[in-house]
């Protein structure tokens, strides 16, 4: 597998960006620009990654394409399509978003997220994005979430069947699916289930950790690798078995110093599993 981070780190040029990633131990990256950036700048970053031997794991979207306001929804849909086209140009493994919410917070949890209407609109949204983008070199994916579809591997399979598009694949954020005591305490079995059911459809993975608070009621908190109890090496071993070039991306940290700290921890824990450049 290939380690990477969601942070571009501080840099002053595309070449320095790529060099910093390699020095950190990364052999894959989240692309640091968007479709709204200048084309020459996009090409410069693409060339820097290619020259350094770095693969592009993901192009992030992170917009609510199901927003209630029609103007916002149209703008977000257009952005989704253009980000997917950018991922295709970059030969990225995938473009990734969340399904979106039916409430004021774009990625929030609401009862309306689990209605039949929400399911149908999610399916139609994914179909439209893929059909409009018409990509050949990448895939559109949805990151699983604890409070919107898909919340688990079986629901993800149902969604793939309902969307029925070759360019719809899977983004694996397994910590986002640790939403119950059963999944928390039986993490290895849940990892096995995800690998068995989703398998070769997985295009990219996120890595972080989860900690269960002792206070009532159940409180599961996302945290940096090693600050929780999730079997991270077992998780990565399973993803590596599926694809030796599988991207595993460290995310949701706040500073360059934190990314360096937790990447060093991951390199120790995952010794012998990840590719170096």
Short mmCIF file of C-alpha atoms in Angstrom, two decimals:
data_model
loop_
_atom_site.label_atom_id
_atom_site.label_comp_id
_atom_site.label_asym_id
_atom_site.label_seq_id
_atom_site.Cartn_x
_atom_site.Cartn_y
_atom_site.Cartn_z
CA UNK A 1 0.00 0.00 0.00
CA UNK A 2 0.92 3.63 -0.35
CA UNK A 3 0.87 6.05 2.57
CA UNK A 4 -0.22 9.64 2.12
CA UNK A 5 -1.80 12.57 3.93
CA UNK A 6 -4.59 15.02 3.20
CA UNK A 7 -2.24 17.92 3.97
CA UNK A 8 -0.14 19.67 1.30
CA UNK A 9 2.29 20.79 4.02
CA UNK A 10 3.80 24.27 3.77
CA UNK A 11 5.50 24.79 0.41
CA UNK A 12 6.35 27.47 -2.14
CA UNK A 13 6.30 25.55 -5.41
CA UNK A 14 4.89 22.36 -6.91
CA UNK A 15 8.36 20.81 -6.82
CA UNK A 16 8.79 21.61 -3.12
CA UNK A 17 5.31 20.22 -2.45
CA UNK A 18 6.21 16.90 -4.05
CA UNK A 19 9.62 16.75 -2.36
CA UNK A 20 8.09 17.42 1.05
CA UNK A 21 5.61 14.58 0.56
CA UNK A 22 8.37 12.13 -0.37
CA UNK A 23 10.52 13.23 2.59
CA UNK A 24 7.57 12.56 4.90
CA UNK A 25 7.31 9.02 3.56
CA UNK A 26 4.35 9.53 1.24
CA UNK A 27 4.06 7.76 -2.09
CA UNK A 28 0.49 8.94 -2.75
CA UNK A 29 -1.30 12.24 -2.16
CA UNK A 30 -4.62 14.03 -2.06
CA UNK A 31 -4.41 16.55 -4.88
CA UNK A 32 -4.01 20.00 -3.28
CA UNK A 33 -5.79 22.03 -5.98
CA UNK A 34 -9.34 22.18 -7.35
CA UNK A 35 -11.04 22.60 -10.71
CA UNK A 36 -11.30 26.32 -9.94
CA UNK A 37 -7.52 26.76 -10.02
CA UNK A 38 -5.56 27.90 -13.06
CA UNK A 39 -4.95 25.12 -15.60
CA UNK A 40 -1.22 25.81 -15.81
CA UNK A 41 -0.93 25.52 -12.03
CA UNK A 42 -2.85 22.22 -12.06
CA UNK A 43 -0.53 20.84 -14.74
CA UNK A 44 2.54 21.97 -12.78
CA UNK A 45 1.39 20.03 -9.69
CA UNK A 46 0.49 17.02 -11.78
CA UNK A 47 3.93 17.04 -13.42
CA UNK A 48 5.65 17.41 -10.04
CA UNK A 49 3.80 14.38 -8.69
CA UNK A 50 4.58 12.34 -11.80
CA UNK A 51 8.29 13.21 -11.66
CA UNK A 52 8.47 12.28 -7.98
CA UNK A 53 6.69 8.95 -8.57
CA UNK A 54 3.74 9.95 -6.40
CA UNK A 55 0.28 8.65 -7.28
CA UNK A 56 -2.79 10.83 -6.84
CA UNK A 57 -5.14 8.99 -4.54
CA UNK A 58 -8.06 11.38 -4.35
CA UNK A 59 -9.57 14.60 -5.55
CA UNK A 60 -11.78 15.87 -2.74
CA UNK A 61 -15.19 17.43 -3.30
CA UNK A 62 -16.82 18.01 0.12
CA UNK A 63 -19.94 19.84 -1.04
CA UNK A 64 -23.60 19.00 -0.40
CA UNK A 65 -25.02 18.04 -3.78
CA UNK A 66 -28.40 17.42 -2.08
CA UNK A 67 -28.71 20.91 -0.60
CA UNK A 68 -32.28 22.15 -0.17
CA UNK A 69 -31.62 25.52 -1.83
CA UNK A 70 -31.84 24.97 -5.62
CA UNK A 71 -29.09 27.48 -6.50
CA UNK A 72 -26.71 25.98 -3.93
CA UNK A 73 -27.57 22.48 -5.08
CA UNK A 74 -26.89 23.33 -8.75
CA UNK A 75 -23.57 25.00 -7.91
CA UNK A 76 -22.52 22.01 -5.82
CA UNK A 77 -23.55 19.53 -8.50
CA UNK A 78 -21.55 21.44 -11.09
CA UNK A 79 -18.55 21.43 -8.75
CA UNK A 80 -18.90 17.65 -8.23
CA UNK A 81 -18.90 17.09 -11.99
CA UNK A 82 -15.89 19.35 -12.54
CA UNK A 83 -13.92 17.78 -9.68
CA UNK A 84 -14.60 14.34 -11.14
CA UNK A 85 -13.38 15.58 -14.53
CA UNK A 86 -10.27 16.93 -12.82
CA UNK A 87 -9.66 13.53 -11.22
CA UNK A 88 -9.97 11.97 -14.67
CA UNK A 89 -7.40 14.38 -16.12
CA UNK A 90 -5.02 13.58 -13.24
CA UNK A 91 -5.53 9.81 -13.51
CA UNK A 92 -6.46 9.94 -9.83
CA UNK A 93 -7.73 6.80 -8.17
CA UNK A 94 -11.02 8.54 -7.37
CA UNK A 95 -12.93 11.70 -6.62
CA UNK A 96 -14.62 11.52 -3.22
CA UNK A 97 -17.55 13.22 -1.53
CA UNK A 98 -20.12 12.37 1.10
CA UNK A 99 -23.71 11.76 0.07
CA UNK A 100 -24.89 15.03 1.62
CA UNK A 101 -27.49 15.90 4.20
CA UNK A 102 -31.12 17.02 4.32
CA UNK A 103 -30.52 19.60 7.03
CA UNK A 104 -28.66 22.87 7.65
CA UNK A 105 -25.23 21.32 8.21
CA UNK A 106 -23.87 20.07 4.90
CA UNK A 107 -22.52 16.82 6.37
CA UNK A 108 -24.75 16.59 9.43
CA UNK A 109 -26.91 13.81 10.81
CA UNK A 110 -30.68 14.16 10.41
CA UNK A 111 -33.65 11.80 10.44
CA UNK A 112 -34.46 12.92 6.90
CA UNK A 113 -31.14 11.45 5.71
CA UNK A 114 -32.64 7.97 6.08
CA UNK A 115 -35.94 8.37 4.24
CA UNK A 116 -36.86 6.67 0.98
CA UNK A 117 -36.76 10.11 -0.64
CA UNK A 118 -33.17 10.63 0.53
CA UNK A 119 -32.15 7.24 -0.86
CA UNK A 120 -33.71 7.95 -4.25
CA UNK A 121 -32.19 11.42 -4.46
CA UNK A 122 -28.77 10.06 -3.51
CA UNK A 123 -28.93 7.43 -6.25
CA UNK A 124 -30.07 10.00 -8.83
CA UNK A 125 -27.36 12.46 -7.73
CA UNK A 126 -24.56 9.90 -8.17
CA UNK A 127 -25.92 8.82 -11.54
CA UNK A 128 -26.12 12.40 -12.81
CA UNK A 129 -22.58 13.28 -11.71
CA UNK A 130 -21.10 10.21 -13.39
CA UNK A 131 -23.17 10.61 -16.55
CA UNK A 132 -22.32 14.29 -16.95
CA UNK A 133 -18.61 13.84 -16.25
CA UNK A 134 -18.30 10.81 -18.56
CA UNK A 135 -14.91 9.82 -17.14
CA UNK A 136 -12.62 7.05 -18.36
CA UNK A 137 -9.61 7.09 -16.01
CA UNK A 138 -11.10 7.50 -12.54
CA UNK A 139 -14.09 6.74 -10.33
CA UNK A 140 -16.66 8.67 -8.34
CA UNK A 141 -16.91 7.52 -4.71
CA UNK A 142 -18.85 8.35 -1.57
CA UNK A 143 -17.20 8.26 1.82
CA UNK A 144 -19.29 6.24 4.30
CA UNK A 145 -20.70 8.18 7.22
CA UNK A 146 -22.33 7.25 10.54
CA UNK A 147 -25.41 9.39 9.84
CA UNK A 148 -26.01 9.29 6.10
CA UNK A 149 -25.87 6.59 3.44
CA UNK A 150 -23.87 4.49 3.15
CA UNK A 151 -23.37 3.65 6.83
CA UNK A 152 -21.88 0.19 6.30
CA UNK A 153 -20.63 -2.29 3.71
CA UNK A 154 -23.98 -3.96 2.99
CA UNK A 155 -25.67 -0.62 2.47
CA UNK A 156 -22.80 0.40 0.19
CA UNK A 157 -23.40 -2.72 -1.92
CA UNK A 158 -27.10 -1.84 -2.19
CA UNK A 159 -26.16 1.64 -3.31
CA UNK A 160 -23.77 0.34 -5.97
CA UNK A 161 -26.49 -1.92 -7.32
CA UNK A 162 -29.04 0.91 -7.34
CA UNK A 163 -26.69 3.40 -9.04
CA UNK A 164 -25.67 0.83 -11.66
CA UNK A 165 -22.74 2.75 -13.12
CA UNK A 166 -19.32 1.24 -13.91
CA UNK A 167 -17.55 4.39 -12.71
CA UNK A 168 -19.09 4.30 -9.24
CA UNK A 169 -16.70 2.70 -6.75
CA UNK A 170 -15.92 2.69 -3.02
CA UNK A 171 -14.02 4.98 -0.73
CA UNK A 172 -13.09 3.23 2.51
CA UNK A 173 -13.22 5.27 5.71
CA UNK A 174 -13.68 2.46 8.17
CA UNK A 175 -13.56 4.66 11.28
CA UNK A 176 -16.60 6.58 10.00
CA UNK A 177 -18.47 3.28 10.12
CA UNK A 178 -17.52 2.44 13.72
CA UNK A 179 -20.84 3.67 15.04
CA UNK A 180 -21.76 0.99 17.57
CA UNK A 181 -20.26 -0.98 20.43
CA UNK A 182 -20.50 -4.13 18.33
CA UNK A 183 -18.34 -2.71 15.54
CA UNK A 184 -15.94 -1.16 18.04
CA UNK A 185 -15.36 -4.34 20.07
CA UNK A 186 -15.38 -6.65 17.03
CA UNK A 187 -13.22 -4.46 14.83
CA UNK A 188 -11.27 -7.30 13.17
CA UNK A 189 -14.48 -9.07 12.20
CA UNK A 190 -15.87 -5.82 10.78
CA UNK A 191 -12.68 -5.24 8.79
CA UNK A 192 -13.01 -8.77 7.39
CA UNK A 193 -16.64 -8.10 6.43
CA UNK A 194 -15.71 -4.89 4.61
CA UNK A 195 -12.86 -6.56 2.74
CA UNK A 196 -15.01 -9.54 1.76
CA UNK A 197 -18.03 -7.57 0.59
CA UNK A 198 -16.41 -4.51 -0.97
CA UNK A 199 -13.06 -5.96 -2.04
CA UNK A 200 -11.70 -4.85 -5.39
CA UNK A 201 -14.19 -1.97 -5.65
CA UNK A 202 -12.23 0.01 -3.02
CA UNK A 203 -10.21 2.80 -4.63
CA UNK A 204 -8.77 4.67 -1.63
CA UNK A 205 -8.76 4.53 2.17
CA UNK A 206 -8.54 6.95 5.07
CA UNK A 207 -6.72 6.09 8.27
CA UNK A 208 -7.28 7.50 11.75
CA UNK A 209 -8.33 5.97 15.07
CA UNK A 210 -11.30 5.74 17.42
CA UNK A 211 -11.58 5.86 21.19
CA UNK A 212 -14.53 4.81 23.34
CA UNK A 213 -15.20 7.07 26.31
CA UNK A 214 -16.11 5.32 29.58
CA UNK A 215 -18.95 7.77 30.29
CA UNK A 216 -22.58 7.06 29.41
CA UNK A 217 -24.06 6.70 26.92
CA UNK A 218 -21.87 5.25 24.19
CA UNK A 219 -19.35 7.88 23.07
CA UNK A 220 -17.04 7.10 20.18
CA UNK A 221 -14.48 9.77 19.38
CA UNK A 222 -12.30 10.03 16.28
CA UNK A 223 -8.63 10.58 17.14
CA UNK A 224 -5.14 10.37 15.72
CA UNK A 225 -3.54 6.98 15.02
CA UNK A 226 -2.40 5.35 18.25
CA UNK A 227 -4.65 7.53 20.43
CA UNK A 228 -7.46 4.99 20.13
CA UNK A 229 -7.90 1.25 20.12
CA UNK A 230 -8.59 0.35 16.49
CA UNK A 231 -6.40 -2.45 15.01
CA UNK A 232 -4.78 -0.24 12.39
CA UNK A 233 -2.15 -2.71 11.18
CA UNK A 234 -4.78 -5.41 10.69
CA UNK A 235 -6.90 -2.92 8.72
CA UNK A 236 -4.00 -1.94 6.47
CA UNK A 237 -2.93 -5.55 5.96
CA UNK A 238 -6.41 -6.36 4.64
CA UNK A 239 -6.44 -3.34 2.31
CA UNK A 240 -2.94 -4.21 1.09
CA UNK A 241 -4.07 -7.75 0.28
CA UNK A 242 -6.80 -6.29 -1.92
CA UNK A 243 -4.40 -3.98 -3.79
CA UNK A 244 -0.65 -3.48 -3.17
CA UNK A 245 -1.01 0.08 -4.54
CA UNK A 246 -3.95 0.93 -2.27
CA UNK A 247 -3.73 4.54 -0.99
CA UNK A 248 -4.03 4.91 2.79
CA UNK A 249 -4.51 8.57 3.65
CA UNK A 250 -3.96 10.19 7.06
CA UNK A 251 -6.49 12.98 7.62
CA UNK A 252 -8.33 15.32 10.00
CA UNK A 253 -5.29 16.81 11.72
CA UNK A 254 -4.77 20.53 12.23
CA UNK A 255 -1.07 21.34 11.72
CA UNK A 256 1.94 20.19 9.74
CA UNK A 257 3.55 19.18 13.02
CA UNK A 258 0.64 16.85 13.80
CA UNK A 259 0.81 15.27 10.35
CA UNK A 260 4.55 14.67 10.76
CA UNK A 261 4.05 13.21 14.26
CA UNK A 262 1.30 10.78 13.28
CA UNK A 263 2.93 9.83 9.97
CA UNK A 264 6.05 8.84 11.88
CA UNK A 265 3.89 6.73 14.18
CA UNK A 266 2.19 5.04 11.20
CA UNK A 267 5.52 4.29 9.53
CA UNK A 268 6.66 2.50 12.69
CA UNK A 269 3.42 0.55 13.07
CA UNK A 270 3.11 -0.33 9.38
CA UNK A 271 6.74 -1.23 8.79
CA UNK A 272 7.08 -3.62 5.87
CA UNK A 273 3.63 -2.84 4.47
CA UNK A 274 3.98 0.53 2.76
CA UNK A 275 5.88 1.50 -0.36
CA UNK A 276 8.67 4.07 -0.24
CA UNK A 277 10.09 6.18 -3.06
#
